[in-house]
């Protein structure tokens, strides 16, 4: 058993499962508490094990405080606003739909990098992938369908906005955070710590104790979303980056939308149509097509003068999760 736990592909599967189940846990907890309360508890519960891990690795430094403004921006883009937008969207949509839409995160990351960093290959393959991916998003939103309510559209907009925030956070990381040379786990500790402070100050405490009246909701929030989906998931992620490299580890983000779709249909009994499956396939296919365009461009270029230890040439997000 010990050998299987240390196996990177076992951890890869565990990480994909943890991130994929966050849609289910959000939906269950949302029956009892509000989206802002979900985010507050999730971030604080996730911060505690990450802080303990960072302290054990002795990666936190007082001199890092001079970069506080960057950590604040990241805490908003990749934690507070991102999680709140997703929690709100999941409260308005079936969890399976929210899971499908989350597959668009790499699409927004590509667009943001192409606009602000000009670092993404713009060619027929990448443009085709982008159009295919966003056609899947539109197919899920179905703005032409008179049966779609304003609540449904608001939910789609929330998930889309949250995905956009994550895309922007990738760009911000590559432009301002990666050059600092700070340990990724230290960056995550600062990010979640600042997000925890923000949410504890601005959070809504009215009726939050109701979470303890429903053991399923409480377990989903404290253990599923907080401890496992945030804290343990972060540590799994960085363990994999050290073993497999950032590029291979990033491919784990293709799996959670599928898990979100399956758990919504099989566990919560949400209706999944053929168009939903086609839309999910379009989003993932578009993402893979854009990724193949990036890899093809990288292979035709000369080797970089400085290559990270994981073999990648693209700066990775220090604190990416679903």
mmCIF file of C-alpha atoms in Angstrom:
data_model
loop_
_atom_site.group_PDB
_atom_site.id
_atom_site.type_symbol
_atom_site.label_atom_id
_atom_site.label_comp_id
_atom_site.label_asym_id
_atom_site.label_seq_id
_atom_site.Cartn_x
_atom_site.Cartn_y
_atom_site.Cartn_z
ATOM 1 C CA UNK A 1 0.000 0.000 0.000
ATOM 2 C CA UNK A 2 2.859 2.326 0.846
ATOM 3 C CA UNK A 3 4.314 1.751 -2.604
ATOM 4 C CA UNK A 4 1.016 2.630 -4.308
ATOM 5 C CA UNK A 5 0.674 5.860 -2.322
ATOM 6 C CA UNK A 6 4.136 6.972 -3.484
ATOM 7 C CA UNK A 7 3.285 6.111 -7.099
ATOM 8 C CA UNK A 8 2.940 9.426 -8.986
ATOM 9 C CA UNK A 9 0.116 8.107 -11.158
ATOM 10 C CA UNK A 10 -1.846 7.051 -8.098
ATOM 11 C CA UNK A 11 -1.461 10.606 -6.782
ATOM 12 C CA UNK A 12 -2.354 11.937 -10.248
ATOM 13 C CA UNK A 13 -5.634 10.017 -10.122
ATOM 14 C CA UNK A 14 -6.287 11.121 -6.549
ATOM 15 C CA UNK A 15 -5.755 14.774 -7.475
ATOM 16 C CA UNK A 16 -8.079 14.526 -10.463
ATOM 17 C CA UNK A 17 -10.707 12.910 -8.240
ATOM 18 C CA UNK A 18 -10.390 15.556 -5.510
ATOM 19 C CA UNK A 19 -10.762 18.410 -7.968
ATOM 20 C CA UNK A 20 -13.570 16.676 -9.836
ATOM 21 C CA UNK A 21 -15.572 16.095 -6.653
ATOM 22 C CA UNK A 22 -15.518 19.781 -5.685
ATOM 23 C CA UNK A 23 -18.595 20.394 -7.857
ATOM 24 C CA UNK A 24 -20.539 17.712 -6.002
ATOM 25 C CA UNK A 25 -19.399 18.955 -2.594
ATOM 26 C CA UNK A 26 -20.231 22.563 -3.504
ATOM 27 C CA UNK A 27 -23.736 21.537 -4.495
ATOM 28 C CA UNK A 28 -24.359 19.541 -1.308
ATOM 29 C CA UNK A 29 -23.022 22.262 1.003
ATOM 30 C CA UNK A 30 -24.934 24.950 -0.915
ATOM 31 C CA UNK A 31 -28.228 23.498 0.257
ATOM 32 C CA UNK A 32 -27.462 24.695 3.796
ATOM 33 C CA UNK A 33 -25.086 27.674 3.554
ATOM 34 C CA UNK A 34 -24.501 30.540 1.121
ATOM 35 C CA UNK A 35 -21.749 30.668 -1.540
ATOM 36 C CA UNK A 36 -19.687 33.212 0.420
ATOM 37 C CA UNK A 37 -19.841 30.986 3.500
ATOM 38 C CA UNK A 38 -18.753 27.996 1.428
ATOM 39 C CA UNK A 39 -15.763 29.915 0.131
ATOM 40 C CA UNK A 40 -14.815 31.245 3.571
ATOM 41 C CA UNK A 41 -14.772 27.808 5.214
ATOM 42 C CA UNK A 42 -13.131 26.164 2.211
ATOM 43 C CA UNK A 43 -10.255 28.617 2.024
ATOM 44 C CA UNK A 44 -9.555 28.630 5.769
ATOM 45 C CA UNK A 45 -9.700 24.829 6.023
ATOM 46 C CA UNK A 46 -7.460 24.517 2.967
ATOM 47 C CA UNK A 47 -4.996 27.075 4.286
ATOM 48 C CA UNK A 48 -4.245 25.208 7.515
ATOM 49 C CA UNK A 49 -2.639 22.057 6.049
ATOM 50 C CA UNK A 50 -0.849 24.123 3.381
ATOM 51 C CA UNK A 51 0.599 26.367 6.124
ATOM 52 C CA UNK A 52 1.722 23.319 8.101
ATOM 53 C CA UNK A 53 3.358 21.868 4.983
ATOM 54 C CA UNK A 54 5.122 25.161 4.178
ATOM 55 C CA UNK A 55 6.410 25.440 7.747
ATOM 56 C CA UNK A 56 7.718 21.880 7.640
ATOM 57 C CA UNK A 57 9.593 22.710 4.437
ATOM 58 C CA UNK A 58 10.844 26.024 5.898
ATOM 59 C CA UNK A 59 10.045 27.953 2.722
ATOM 60 C CA UNK A 60 8.408 31.036 4.273
ATOM 61 C CA UNK A 61 10.620 34.125 4.453
ATOM 62 C CA UNK A 62 10.093 37.534 6.053
ATOM 63 C CA UNK A 63 11.731 39.213 3.052
ATOM 64 C CA UNK A 64 8.863 37.985 0.877
ATOM 65 C CA UNK A 65 6.650 40.666 2.413
ATOM 66 C CA UNK A 66 7.994 43.228 -0.047
ATOM 67 C CA UNK A 67 6.008 41.380 -2.726
ATOM 68 C CA UNK A 68 2.792 41.611 -0.733
ATOM 69 C CA UNK A 69 0.945 43.514 -3.471
ATOM 70 C CA UNK A 70 1.462 40.626 -5.892
ATOM 71 C CA UNK A 71 0.217 38.111 -3.328
ATOM 72 C CA UNK A 72 -2.904 40.213 -2.747
ATOM 73 C CA UNK A 73 -3.727 40.247 -6.467
ATOM 74 C CA UNK A 74 -3.237 36.498 -6.687
ATOM 75 C CA UNK A 75 -5.373 35.887 -3.597
ATOM 76 C CA UNK A 76 -8.224 37.691 -5.344
ATOM 77 C CA UNK A 77 -7.849 36.278 -8.851
ATOM 78 C CA UNK A 78 -7.057 32.664 -7.979
ATOM 79 C CA UNK A 79 -8.842 32.210 -4.656
ATOM 80 C CA UNK A 80 -11.403 34.671 -3.276
ATOM 81 C CA UNK A 81 -13.103 35.866 -6.485
ATOM 82 C CA UNK A 82 -12.538 32.609 -8.377
ATOM 83 C CA UNK A 83 -13.985 30.380 -5.660
ATOM 84 C CA UNK A 84 -16.892 32.721 -5.004
ATOM 85 C CA UNK A 85 -17.808 32.904 -8.691
ATOM 86 C CA UNK A 86 -17.734 29.110 -8.937
ATOM 87 C CA UNK A 87 -19.688 28.584 -5.710
ATOM 88 C CA UNK A 88 -22.343 31.052 -6.897
ATOM 89 C CA UNK A 89 -22.503 29.462 -10.339
ATOM 90 C CA UNK A 90 -22.867 25.981 -8.865
ATOM 91 C CA UNK A 91 -25.705 27.211 -6.643
ATOM 92 C CA UNK A 92 -27.578 28.349 -9.775
ATOM 93 C CA UNK A 93 -26.731 25.469 -12.103
ATOM 94 C CA UNK A 94 -26.670 21.686 -11.934
ATOM 95 C CA UNK A 95 -23.237 20.635 -10.665
ATOM 96 C CA UNK A 96 -22.734 18.625 -13.865
ATOM 97 C CA UNK A 97 -23.214 21.767 -15.967
ATOM 98 C CA UNK A 98 -20.776 23.732 -13.799
ATOM 99 C CA UNK A 99 -18.260 20.913 -14.125
ATOM 100 C CA UNK A 100 -18.558 20.951 -17.905
ATOM 101 C CA UNK A 101 -18.080 24.718 -18.052
ATOM 102 C CA UNK A 102 -14.952 24.520 -15.897
ATOM 103 C CA UNK A 103 -13.257 22.757 -18.781
ATOM 104 C CA UNK A 104 -13.044 26.174 -20.442
ATOM 105 C CA UNK A 105 -10.386 27.408 -17.992
ATOM 106 C CA UNK A 106 -7.499 26.563 -20.372
ATOM 107 C CA UNK A 107 -9.302 28.446 -23.141
ATOM 108 C CA UNK A 108 -9.338 31.644 -21.101
ATOM 109 C CA UNK A 109 -5.746 31.073 -20.089
ATOM 110 C CA UNK A 110 -4.784 30.847 -23.773
ATOM 111 C CA UNK A 111 -6.667 34.032 -24.682
ATOM 112 C CA UNK A 112 -5.206 35.975 -21.750
ATOM 113 C CA UNK A 113 -1.655 34.859 -22.547
ATOM 114 C CA UNK A 114 -2.094 35.659 -26.233
ATOM 115 C CA UNK A 115 -3.351 39.183 -25.445
ATOM 116 C CA UNK A 116 -1.154 40.224 -22.538
ATOM 117 C CA UNK A 117 1.992 38.131 -22.989
ATOM 118 C CA UNK A 118 1.918 37.396 -26.724
ATOM 119 C CA UNK A 119 3.421 34.037 -25.787
ATOM 120 C CA UNK A 120 0.862 31.685 -27.304
ATOM 121 C CA UNK A 121 1.122 30.417 -30.903
ATOM 122 C CA UNK A 122 -1.530 32.040 -33.098
ATOM 123 C CA UNK A 123 -2.126 29.706 -36.027
ATOM 124 C CA UNK A 124 -4.920 27.778 -37.676
ATOM 125 C CA UNK A 125 -4.715 24.936 -35.163
ATOM 126 C CA UNK A 126 -4.861 27.162 -32.093
ATOM 127 C CA UNK A 127 -7.665 29.332 -33.500
ATOM 128 C CA UNK A 128 -9.624 26.224 -34.481
ATOM 129 C CA UNK A 129 -9.188 24.792 -31.006
ATOM 130 C CA UNK A 130 -10.348 28.031 -29.434
ATOM 131 C CA UNK A 131 -13.456 28.204 -31.625
ATOM 132 C CA UNK A 132 -14.318 24.546 -30.988
ATOM 133 C CA UNK A 133 -13.865 24.980 -27.253
ATOM 134 C CA UNK A 134 -16.010 28.089 -26.970
ATOM 135 C CA UNK A 135 -18.665 26.512 -29.190
ATOM 136 C CA UNK A 136 -18.995 23.925 -26.427
ATOM 137 C CA UNK A 137 -19.503 26.702 -23.865
ATOM 138 C CA UNK A 138 -22.190 28.305 -26.035
ATOM 139 C CA UNK A 139 -23.862 24.923 -26.513
ATOM 140 C CA UNK A 140 -24.115 24.553 -22.740
ATOM 141 C CA UNK A 141 -25.407 28.115 -22.252
ATOM 142 C CA UNK A 142 -27.937 27.811 -25.142
ATOM 143 C CA UNK A 143 -28.878 31.522 -25.154
ATOM 144 C CA UNK A 144 -31.286 30.855 -28.057
ATOM 145 C CA UNK A 145 -33.374 28.415 -25.979
ATOM 146 C CA UNK A 146 -36.518 30.054 -24.560
ATOM 147 C CA UNK A 147 -36.545 27.425 -21.799
ATOM 148 C CA UNK A 148 -33.279 28.768 -20.391
ATOM 149 C CA UNK A 149 -34.003 31.007 -17.395
ATOM 150 C CA UNK A 150 -32.143 34.113 -16.275
ATOM 151 C CA UNK A 151 -30.909 32.091 -13.305
ATOM 152 C CA UNK A 152 -29.318 29.575 -15.672
ATOM 153 C CA UNK A 153 -27.632 32.326 -17.673
ATOM 154 C CA UNK A 154 -26.401 34.016 -14.493
ATOM 155 C CA UNK A 155 -24.925 30.712 -13.390
ATOM 156 C CA UNK A 156 -23.136 30.298 -16.713
ATOM 157 C CA UNK A 157 -21.817 33.860 -16.467
ATOM 158 C CA UNK A 158 -20.524 33.203 -12.934
ATOM 159 C CA UNK A 159 -18.615 30.071 -13.956
ATOM 160 C CA UNK A 160 -17.344 31.859 -17.054
ATOM 161 C CA UNK A 161 -16.196 34.848 -14.992
ATOM 162 C CA UNK A 162 -14.454 32.562 -12.504
ATOM 163 C CA UNK A 163 -12.712 30.758 -15.368
ATOM 164 C CA UNK A 164 -11.636 34.122 -16.777
ATOM 165 C CA UNK A 165 -10.160 35.099 -13.401
ATOM 166 C CA UNK A 166 -8.087 31.925 -13.367
ATOM 167 C CA UNK A 167 -6.928 32.620 -16.918
ATOM 168 C CA UNK A 168 -5.810 36.096 -15.912
ATOM 169 C CA UNK A 169 -4.081 34.717 -12.821
ATOM 170 C CA UNK A 170 -1.935 32.490 -15.062
ATOM 171 C CA UNK A 171 -0.820 35.542 -16.994
ATOM 172 C CA UNK A 172 -0.164 37.522 -13.821
ATOM 173 C CA UNK A 173 1.864 34.637 -12.436
ATOM 174 C CA UNK A 174 4.013 34.276 -15.515
ATOM 175 C CA UNK A 175 4.635 38.026 -15.769
ATOM 176 C CA UNK A 176 5.083 39.051 -12.131
ATOM 177 C CA UNK A 177 5.251 36.035 -9.795
ATOM 178 C CA UNK A 178 7.481 33.465 -11.500
ATOM 179 C CA UNK A 179 10.453 35.866 -11.875
ATOM 180 C CA UNK A 180 10.525 36.274 -8.085
ATOM 181 C CA UNK A 181 11.890 32.756 -7.654
ATOM 182 C CA UNK A 182 9.748 32.037 -4.595
ATOM 183 C CA UNK A 183 8.807 28.466 -3.729
ATOM 184 C CA UNK A 184 5.367 27.558 -5.157
ATOM 185 C CA UNK A 185 4.175 26.187 -1.819
ATOM 186 C CA UNK A 186 5.192 29.473 -0.166
ATOM 187 C CA UNK A 187 3.233 31.384 -2.799
ATOM 188 C CA UNK A 188 0.167 29.234 -2.148
ATOM 189 C CA UNK A 189 0.507 29.794 1.597
ATOM 190 C CA UNK A 190 0.573 33.565 1.141
ATOM 191 C CA UNK A 191 -2.285 33.420 -1.364
ATOM 192 C CA UNK A 192 -4.581 31.304 0.799
ATOM 193 C CA UNK A 193 -3.545 33.152 3.955
ATOM 194 C CA UNK A 194 -4.478 36.536 2.512
ATOM 195 C CA UNK A 195 -7.688 35.114 1.066
ATOM 196 C CA UNK A 196 -8.545 33.694 4.498
ATOM 197 C CA UNK A 197 -8.043 37.075 6.150
ATOM 198 C CA UNK A 198 -10.157 38.819 3.500
ATOM 199 C CA UNK A 199 -12.996 36.316 3.775
ATOM 200 C CA UNK A 200 -12.984 36.200 7.575
ATOM 201 C CA UNK A 201 -13.263 40.004 7.684
ATOM 202 C CA UNK A 202 -15.855 40.389 4.921
ATOM 203 C CA UNK A 203 -17.603 37.032 5.288
ATOM 204 C CA UNK A 204 -21.236 36.417 6.185
ATOM 205 C CA UNK A 205 -21.652 34.615 9.526
ATOM 206 C CA UNK A 206 -25.431 34.793 9.654
ATOM 207 C CA UNK A 207 -26.794 31.250 9.856
ATOM 208 C CA UNK A 208 -23.447 29.604 9.154
ATOM 209 C CA UNK A 209 -23.923 27.317 12.183
ATOM 210 C CA UNK A 210 -26.740 25.640 10.241
ATOM 211 C CA UNK A 211 -24.062 23.656 8.433
ATOM 212 C CA UNK A 212 -23.798 21.443 11.526
ATOM 213 C CA UNK A 213 -27.448 20.430 11.257
ATOM 214 C CA UNK A 214 -26.668 18.423 8.122
ATOM 215 C CA UNK A 215 -23.747 16.008 8.404
ATOM 216 C CA UNK A 216 -23.544 15.551 4.620
ATOM 217 C CA UNK A 217 -23.253 19.285 4.050
ATOM 218 C CA UNK A 218 -20.756 19.695 6.888
ATOM 219 C CA UNK A 219 -18.597 16.819 5.647
ATOM 220 C CA UNK A 220 -18.736 18.104 2.079
ATOM 221 C CA UNK A 221 -17.653 21.580 3.142
ATOM 222 C CA UNK A 222 -15.055 20.971 5.847
ATOM 223 C CA UNK A 223 -13.556 17.726 4.595
ATOM 224 C CA UNK A 224 -14.458 17.471 0.896
ATOM 225 C CA UNK A 225 -13.905 21.091 -0.157
ATOM 226 C CA UNK A 226 -11.604 22.436 2.540
ATOM 227 C CA UNK A 227 -9.263 19.782 3.866
ATOM 228 C CA UNK A 228 -9.167 17.463 0.845
ATOM 229 C CA UNK A 229 -10.229 19.536 -2.174
ATOM 230 C CA UNK A 230 -8.007 22.467 -1.254
ATOM 231 C CA UNK A 231 -5.357 21.527 1.323
ATOM 232 C CA UNK A 232 -4.491 17.943 0.341
ATOM 233 C CA UNK A 233 -5.000 18.709 -3.356
ATOM 234 C CA UNK A 234 -2.372 21.461 -3.212
ATOM 235 C CA UNK A 235 0.181 19.132 -1.658
ATOM 236 C CA UNK A 236 -0.575 16.397 -4.211
ATOM 237 C CA UNK A 237 -0.155 18.942 -6.983
ATOM 238 C CA UNK A 238 3.306 20.065 -5.868
ATOM 239 C CA UNK A 239 4.423 16.519 -5.224
ATOM 240 C CA UNK A 240 3.501 15.677 -8.833
ATOM 241 C CA UNK A 241 5.220 18.768 -10.243
ATOM 242 C CA UNK A 242 8.425 17.637 -8.547
ATOM 243 C CA UNK A 243 8.152 14.117 -10.003
ATOM 244 C CA UNK A 244 6.385 14.430 -13.368
ATOM 245 C CA UNK A 245 7.102 18.055 -14.192
ATOM 246 C CA UNK A 246 4.676 20.921 -14.607
ATOM 247 C CA UNK A 247 3.580 20.076 -18.150
ATOM 248 C CA UNK A 248 2.461 16.518 -17.408
ATOM 249 C CA UNK A 249 0.901 17.547 -14.110
ATOM 250 C CA UNK A 250 -1.135 20.279 -15.802
ATOM 251 C CA UNK A 251 -2.913 17.611 -17.865
ATOM 252 C CA UNK A 252 -4.805 16.609 -14.723
ATOM 253 C CA UNK A 253 -7.113 19.589 -15.348
ATOM 254 C CA UNK A 254 -8.719 17.739 -18.278
ATOM 255 C CA UNK A 255 -10.289 15.141 -15.974
ATOM 256 C CA UNK A 256 -12.364 17.118 -13.373
ATOM 257 C CA UNK A 257 -15.005 18.298 -15.905
ATOM 258 C CA UNK A 258 -15.733 14.668 -16.761
ATOM 259 C CA UNK A 259 -15.925 13.717 -13.077
ATOM 260 C CA UNK A 260 -18.219 16.685 -12.430
ATOM 261 C CA UNK A 261 -20.472 15.526 -15.252
ATOM 262 C CA UNK A 262 -20.604 11.937 -13.986
ATOM 263 C CA UNK A 263 -21.131 12.729 -10.297
ATOM 264 C CA UNK A 264 -23.891 15.181 -11.108
ATOM 265 C CA UNK A 265 -25.722 12.606 -13.178
ATOM 266 C CA UNK A 266 -25.048 9.448 -11.175
ATOM 267 C CA UNK A 267 -25.097 10.753 -7.589
ATOM 268 C CA UNK A 268 -27.348 13.823 -7.696
ATOM 269 C CA UNK A 269 -29.604 12.498 -10.428
ATOM 270 C CA UNK A 270 -29.161 15.536 -12.658
ATOM 271 C CA UNK A 271 -30.330 15.199 -16.231
ATOM 272 C CA UNK A 272 -27.510 14.891 -18.744
ATOM 273 C CA UNK A 273 -28.448 15.281 -22.392
ATOM 274 C CA UNK A 274 -26.616 14.264 -25.546
ATOM 275 C CA UNK A 275 -25.909 17.944 -26.209
ATOM 276 C CA UNK A 276 -24.200 18.184 -22.799
ATOM 277 C CA UNK A 277 -21.877 15.326 -23.697
ATOM 278 C CA UNK A 278 -21.169 16.857 -27.103
ATOM 279 C CA UNK A 279 -20.473 20.238 -25.476
ATOM 280 C CA UNK A 280 -18.043 18.698 -22.974
ATOM 281 C CA UNK A 281 -16.281 16.830 -25.775
ATOM 282 C CA UNK A 282 -16.018 20.080 -27.757
ATOM 283 C CA UNK A 283 -14.480 21.977 -24.835
ATOM 284 C CA UNK A 284 -11.931 19.263 -24.095
ATOM 285 C CA UNK A 285 -11.165 18.690 -27.790
ATOM 286 C CA UNK A 286 -10.610 22.405 -28.302
ATOM 287 C CA UNK A 287 -8.258 22.517 -25.336
ATOM 288 C CA UNK A 288 -6.284 19.511 -26.550
ATOM 289 C CA UNK A 289 -6.058 21.005 -30.047
ATOM 290 C CA UNK A 290 -4.657 24.247 -28.657
ATOM 291 C CA UNK A 291 -2.206 22.254 -26.521
ATOM 292 C CA UNK A 292 -1.024 20.327 -29.569
ATOM 293 C CA UNK A 293 -0.488 23.644 -31.340
ATOM 294 C CA UNK A 294 1.657 24.845 -28.441
ATOM 295 C CA UNK A 295 3.690 21.622 -28.419
ATOM 296 C CA UNK A 296 4.175 21.726 -32.189
ATOM 297 C CA UNK A 297 5.459 25.296 -32.000
ATOM 298 C CA UNK A 298 7.810 24.424 -29.145
ATOM 299 C CA UNK A 299 9.249 21.493 -31.107
ATOM 300 C CA UNK A 300 10.094 23.701 -34.110
ATOM 301 C CA UNK A 301 11.933 26.259 -32.000
ATOM 302 C CA UNK A 302 15.506 25.981 -30.788
ATOM 303 C CA UNK A 303 16.024 24.873 -27.178
ATOM 304 C CA UNK A 304 15.786 27.713 -24.638
ATOM 305 C CA UNK A 305 18.930 28.919 -22.964
ATOM 306 C CA UNK A 306 17.399 28.316 -19.565
ATOM 307 C CA UNK A 307 15.134 25.366 -18.880
ATOM 308 C CA UNK A 308 13.374 24.750 -15.550
ATOM 309 C CA UNK A 309 14.260 21.567 -13.677
ATOM 310 C CA UNK A 310 10.967 19.966 -14.678
ATOM 311 C CA UNK A 311 11.789 20.253 -18.355
ATOM 312 C CA UNK A 312 9.043 22.746 -19.192
ATOM 313 C CA UNK A 313 9.475 26.112 -20.858
ATOM 314 C CA UNK A 314 6.250 27.648 -19.672
ATOM 315 C CA UNK A 315 5.845 29.132 -16.221
ATOM 316 C CA UNK A 316 3.104 27.327 -14.342
ATOM 317 C CA UNK A 317 0.482 28.678 -12.042
ATOM 318 C CA UNK A 318 1.689 28.422 -8.425
ATOM 319 C CA UNK A 319 -1.695 27.608 -6.972
ATOM 320 C CA UNK A 320 -3.980 26.191 -9.665
ATOM 321 C CA UNK A 321 -6.999 24.081 -8.712
ATOM 322 C CA UNK A 322 -10.631 23.606 -9.493
#
